[in-house]
Every structure is written in structure tokens, then in C-alpha cells.
Amino acid sequence: MAIQSTVERIDADNGVDLAATLNPYFRPDDNSIVSGALDDDKVAALAKSGVEVVINLQPDTELSFDEASAVKQARMQYEQLPIGGADDLKQLNILAFDSLLRQYHGKKIAMHCKSGSRVGAAMALRAGWLRGRKIETAMECGHRYGLTEKFEQEVHNRLLVPR
């Protein structure tokens, strides 16, 4: 994939500079956006940028507003798969995450948790467990999607166990 300039990326996002709005902000590919927690302004920016689906990995206890209603009012699809921490990085949850990504394949998707790290962890485990990628490749995938050192060792250890 060719790296787009900031101007090209903003043009592709209907003139919205998501990097200035979302924190943290990861853009692993044209149709995937990863960020930290959302609020009303961030939901509006995502909608304006052409995002079609929001996948929230935060449990309700971490949410500070009615995200589901805000996303639906902005005419985007909303999915929530609570992954509260390392204990929730189970194969069943990664299968559910994979199912969501396959369901919305080809759509512009924003995925988030509080910091983006759980999204990265889920992507790394998906790559390793479900796509058969080598550990190093799966970890690289996770880093592109926001995996930080908070879950890095946990994900690496889980990838060592054959599924």
C-alpha cells in the first residue's frame, strides 16, 4: 500500500483531518481507523469523514456518554464488543471480532477502545490465531492497529499457544 500524504488522506476523508481530531489516531489502511475513546465531536468528525461503521471495544463501564445513540444518530452502524482487559482477549471474543470485520468488509470502519491498544491486541490475535500469521507478522499487524506495550507481552504470550 502506498503511503498517502496528509493532504491526500484529508481529501479521502471528505476534508476532515481525523489526525487532528482523534487521539490517539492510527490509520493502518484506507478503510480502517483506530482511535481512543470517542465523544460527540469525534463521532461527528467520523461521520463527516465517511465512516460507515463504528466498532467499540469498550465495556459500558468505560463510556462517558451514550455512544450507541450518538453513532446511530450520525447515521453510522454501531457494534460493541466489550474487551475490558487482558482477560477478555479470548479466542471466542477474537472470533466475534473477526465476524464483525468480515460482516463489514469493504466499509470504512472506525474501531476504538480507551487508547486503541485493545484494538491492536485483537488485530494481532486475529492475525495469528485466525489467519495463521507468524508471531512477528501478527505483532506487526497489532502495532499498526494501535497495540502498545500495555498488552504487548500478553498478546505475544497468547500467540505462542497454538489455537
mmCIF file of C-alpha atoms in Angstrom:
data_model
loop_
_atom_site.group_PDB
_atom_site.id
_atom_site.type_symbol
_atom_site.label_atom_id
_atom_site.label_comp_id
_atom_site.label_asym_id
_atom_site.label_seq_id
_atom_site.Cartn_x
_atom_site.Cartn_y
_atom_site.Cartn_z
ATOM 1 C CA MET A 1 0.000 0.000 0.000
ATOM 2 C CA ALA A 2 1.357 3.399 -0.938
ATOM 3 C CA ILE A 3 1.654 5.908 1.857
ATOM 4 C CA GLN A 4 -0.711 8.817 1.353
ATOM 5 C CA SER A 5 0.251 12.360 2.170
ATOM 6 C CA THR A 6 -1.720 14.205 4.832
ATOM 7 C CA VAL A 7 -3.469 16.260 2.133
ATOM 8 C CA GLU A 8 -4.470 13.125 0.204
ATOM 9 C CA ARG A 9 -5.739 11.495 3.407
ATOM 10 C CA ILE A 10 -7.804 14.570 4.342
ATOM 11 C CA ASP A 11 -9.239 14.674 0.803
ATOM 12 C CA ALA A 12 -10.155 10.975 1.096
ATOM 13 C CA ASP A 13 -11.890 11.775 4.392
ATOM 14 C CA ASN A 14 -14.194 14.436 2.896
ATOM 15 C CA GLY A 15 -11.931 17.256 4.073
ATOM 16 C CA VAL A 16 -11.837 16.109 7.713
ATOM 17 C CA ASP A 17 -8.419 15.997 9.407
ATOM 18 C CA LEU A 18 -9.026 12.976 11.621
ATOM 19 C CA ALA A 19 -5.440 13.047 12.887
ATOM 20 C CA ALA A 20 -6.179 16.444 14.456
ATOM 21 C CA THR A 21 -9.460 15.221 15.968
ATOM 22 C CA LEU A 22 -8.733 11.716 17.234
ATOM 23 C CA ASN A 23 -6.152 10.913 19.884
ATOM 24 C CA PRO A 24 -4.518 8.534 19.521
ATOM 25 C CA TYR A 25 -5.026 8.019 15.794
ATOM 26 C CA PHE A 26 -3.888 5.051 13.715
ATOM 27 C CA ARG A 27 -4.615 4.554 10.018
ATOM 28 C CA PRO A 28 -3.376 1.094 9.026
ATOM 29 C CA ASP A 29 -5.217 1.196 5.686
ATOM 30 C CA ASP A 30 -7.680 3.324 3.732
ATOM 31 C CA ASN A 31 -10.795 1.765 5.288
ATOM 32 C CA SER A 32 -9.564 1.333 8.880
ATOM 33 C CA ILE A 33 -9.324 3.984 11.551
ATOM 34 C CA VAL A 34 -8.285 3.221 15.118
ATOM 35 C CA SER A 35 -8.571 5.681 17.971
ATOM 36 C CA GLY A 36 -9.060 6.120 21.654
ATOM 37 C CA ALA A 37 -12.375 6.850 23.354
ATOM 38 C CA LEU A 38 -14.979 8.846 21.438
ATOM 39 C CA ASP A 39 -17.153 11.775 22.365
ATOM 40 C CA ASP A 40 -19.876 13.664 20.465
ATOM 41 C CA ASP A 41 -17.383 15.789 18.479
ATOM 42 C CA LYS A 42 -15.315 12.756 17.463
ATOM 43 C CA VAL A 43 -18.429 10.857 16.383
ATOM 44 C CA ALA A 44 -19.464 13.845 14.251
ATOM 45 C CA ALA A 45 -15.990 14.019 12.665
ATOM 46 C CA LEU A 46 -16.047 10.298 11.876
ATOM 47 C CA ALA A 47 -19.479 10.601 10.266
ATOM 48 C CA LYS A 48 -18.408 13.614 8.205
ATOM 49 C CA SER A 49 -15.277 11.749 7.071
ATOM 50 C CA GLY A 50 -17.401 8.977 5.578
ATOM 51 C CA VAL A 51 -17.052 6.314 8.251
ATOM 52 C CA GLU A 52 -19.854 3.789 7.866
ATOM 53 C CA VAL A 53 -19.311 1.589 10.939
ATOM 54 C CA VAL A 54 -18.042 2.175 14.475
ATOM 55 C CA ILE A 55 -16.810 -0.849 16.422
ATOM 56 C CA ASN A 56 -16.405 -0.102 20.119
ATOM 57 C CA LEU A 57 -14.335 -2.463 22.269
ATOM 58 C CA GLN A 58 -15.003 -0.559 25.498
ATOM 59 C CA PRO A 59 -17.340 -2.047 28.092
ATOM 60 C CA ASP A 60 -20.220 0.189 29.197
ATOM 61 C CA THR A 61 -18.424 0.983 32.457
ATOM 62 C CA GLU A 62 -15.766 2.909 30.496
ATOM 63 C CA LEU A 63 -18.167 5.003 28.418
ATOM 64 C CA SER A 64 -18.794 8.609 29.379
ATOM 65 C CA PHE A 65 -21.790 9.179 27.082
ATOM 66 C CA ASP A 66 -24.415 7.253 25.107
ATOM 67 C CA GLU A 67 -22.129 6.328 22.255
ATOM 68 C CA ALA A 68 -24.561 3.927 20.593
ATOM 69 C CA SER A 69 -27.211 6.652 20.242
ATOM 70 C CA ALA A 70 -24.697 9.236 19.038
ATOM 71 C CA VAL A 71 -23.320 6.904 16.367
ATOM 72 C CA LYS A 72 -26.778 5.837 15.194
ATOM 73 C CA GLN A 73 -27.974 9.478 15.091
ATOM 74 C CA ALA A 74 -24.970 10.229 12.882
ATOM 75 C CA ARG A 75 -26.249 7.500 10.510
ATOM 76 C CA MET A 76 -23.440 5.027 11.083
ATOM 77 C CA GLN A 77 -23.706 1.386 12.089
ATOM 78 C CA TYR A 78 -22.706 0.665 15.690
ATOM 79 C CA GLU A 79 -21.261 -2.505 17.123
ATOM 80 C CA GLN A 80 -19.970 -3.062 20.646
ATOM 81 C CA LEU A 81 -17.772 -5.970 21.661
ATOM 82 C CA PRO A 82 -16.623 -5.320 25.240
ATOM 83 C CA ILE A 83 -12.991 -6.238 25.791
ATOM 84 C CA GLY A 84 -12.228 -4.792 29.209
ATOM 85 C CA GLY A 85 -8.689 -6.069 29.519
ATOM 86 C CA ALA A 86 -6.294 -8.956 29.022
ATOM 87 C CA ASP A 87 -8.740 -11.497 30.479
ATOM 88 C CA ASP A 88 -11.136 -10.734 27.622
ATOM 89 C CA LEU A 89 -8.541 -11.438 24.914
ATOM 90 C CA LYS A 90 -10.006 -14.911 24.453
ATOM 91 C CA GLN A 91 -10.438 -16.837 21.254
ATOM 92 C CA LEU A 92 -14.245 -16.530 21.476
ATOM 93 C CA ASN A 93 -14.002 -12.722 21.540
ATOM 94 C CA ILE A 94 -11.453 -12.680 18.714
ATOM 95 C CA LEU A 95 -13.805 -14.869 16.657
ATOM 96 C CA ALA A 96 -16.624 -12.389 17.330
ATOM 97 C CA PHE A 97 -14.313 -9.503 16.367
ATOM 98 C CA ASP A 98 -13.349 -11.303 13.159
ATOM 99 C CA SER A 99 -17.025 -11.875 12.393
ATOM 100 C CA LEU A 100 -17.709 -8.129 12.697
ATOM 101 C CA LEU A 101 -14.800 -7.255 10.424
ATOM 102 C CA ARG A 102 -15.934 -9.791 7.837
ATOM 103 C CA GLN A 103 -19.549 -8.564 8.086
ATOM 104 C CA TYR A 104 -18.465 -5.013 7.252
ATOM 105 C CA HIS A 105 -15.657 -5.889 4.824
ATOM 106 C CA GLY A 106 -15.142 -3.098 2.295
ATOM 107 C CA LYS A 107 -16.781 -0.478 4.503
ATOM 108 C CA LYS A 108 -14.932 2.414 6.123
ATOM 109 C CA ILE A 109 -14.655 1.319 9.762
ATOM 110 C CA ALA A 110 -13.596 3.170 12.911
ATOM 111 C CA MET A 111 -12.540 0.876 15.744
ATOM 112 C CA HIS A 112 -11.756 2.101 19.210
ATOM 113 C CA CYS A 113 -11.225 1.407 22.869
ATOM 114 C CA LYS A 114 -9.934 3.779 25.513
ATOM 115 C CA SER A 115 -6.440 4.036 23.989
ATOM 116 C CA GLY A 116 -6.503 1.898 20.851
ATOM 117 C CA SER A 117 -4.312 -0.790 22.405
ATOM 118 C CA ARG A 118 -7.094 -3.371 22.779
ATOM 119 C CA VAL A 119 -7.950 -2.928 19.097
ATOM 120 C CA GLY A 120 -4.304 -3.583 18.252
ATOM 121 C CA ALA A 121 -4.259 -6.595 20.553
ATOM 122 C CA ALA A 122 -7.400 -8.011 18.937
ATOM 123 C CA MET A 123 -5.968 -7.467 15.446
ATOM 124 C CA ALA A 124 -2.694 -9.190 16.371
ATOM 125 C CA LEU A 125 -4.509 -12.191 17.843
ATOM 126 C CA ARG A 126 -6.811 -12.342 14.822
ATOM 127 C CA ALA A 127 -3.787 -12.336 12.504
ATOM 128 C CA GLY A 128 -2.037 -15.060 14.490
ATOM 129 C CA TRP A 129 -4.873 -17.295 15.582
ATOM 130 C CA LEU A 130 -7.319 -16.981 12.691
ATOM 131 C CA ARG A 131 -5.124 -16.017 9.758
ATOM 132 C CA GLY A 132 -2.153 -18.235 10.582
ATOM 133 C CA ARG A 133 0.400 -15.424 10.555
ATOM 134 C CA LYS A 134 3.772 -15.891 12.223
ATOM 135 C CA ILE A 135 4.143 -14.258 15.630
ATOM 136 C CA GLU A 136 6.338 -11.430 14.321
ATOM 137 C CA THR A 137 3.908 -10.669 11.497
ATOM 138 C CA ALA A 138 0.908 -10.789 13.841
ATOM 139 C CA MET A 139 2.647 -8.443 16.289
ATOM 140 C CA GLU A 140 3.484 -6.014 13.455
ATOM 141 C CA CYS A 141 -0.157 -6.053 12.456
ATOM 142 C CA GLY A 142 -1.146 -5.294 16.036
ATOM 143 C CA HIS A 143 1.265 -2.352 16.214
ATOM 144 C CA ARG A 144 -0.173 -0.849 13.013
ATOM 145 C CA TYR A 145 -3.596 -1.008 14.679
ATOM 146 C CA GLY A 146 -2.523 0.557 17.973
ATOM 147 C CA LEU A 147 -1.035 -2.241 20.088
ATOM 148 C CA THR A 148 1.091 -0.712 22.834
ATOM 149 C CA GLU A 149 3.348 -2.218 25.464
ATOM 150 C CA LYS A 150 0.363 -2.397 27.833
ATOM 151 C CA PHE A 151 -0.839 -5.572 26.055
ATOM 152 C CA GLU A 152 2.273 -6.426 24.029
ATOM 153 C CA GLN A 153 3.632 -9.196 26.275
ATOM 154 C CA GLU A 154 0.180 -10.649 26.893
ATOM 155 C CA VAL A 155 -0.542 -10.839 23.168
ATOM 156 C CA HIS A 156 2.876 -12.334 22.428
ATOM 157 C CA ASN A 157 2.361 -14.994 25.113
ATOM 158 C CA ARG A 158 -1.098 -15.857 23.766
ATOM 159 C CA LEU A 159 0.270 -16.171 20.236
ATOM 160 C CA LEU A 160 2.767 -18.757 21.480
ATOM 161 C CA VAL A 161 -0.122 -21.102 22.313
ATOM 162 C CA PRO A 162 -1.403 -22.894 19.188
ATOM 163 C CA ARG A 163 -5.117 -22.442 18.504
#
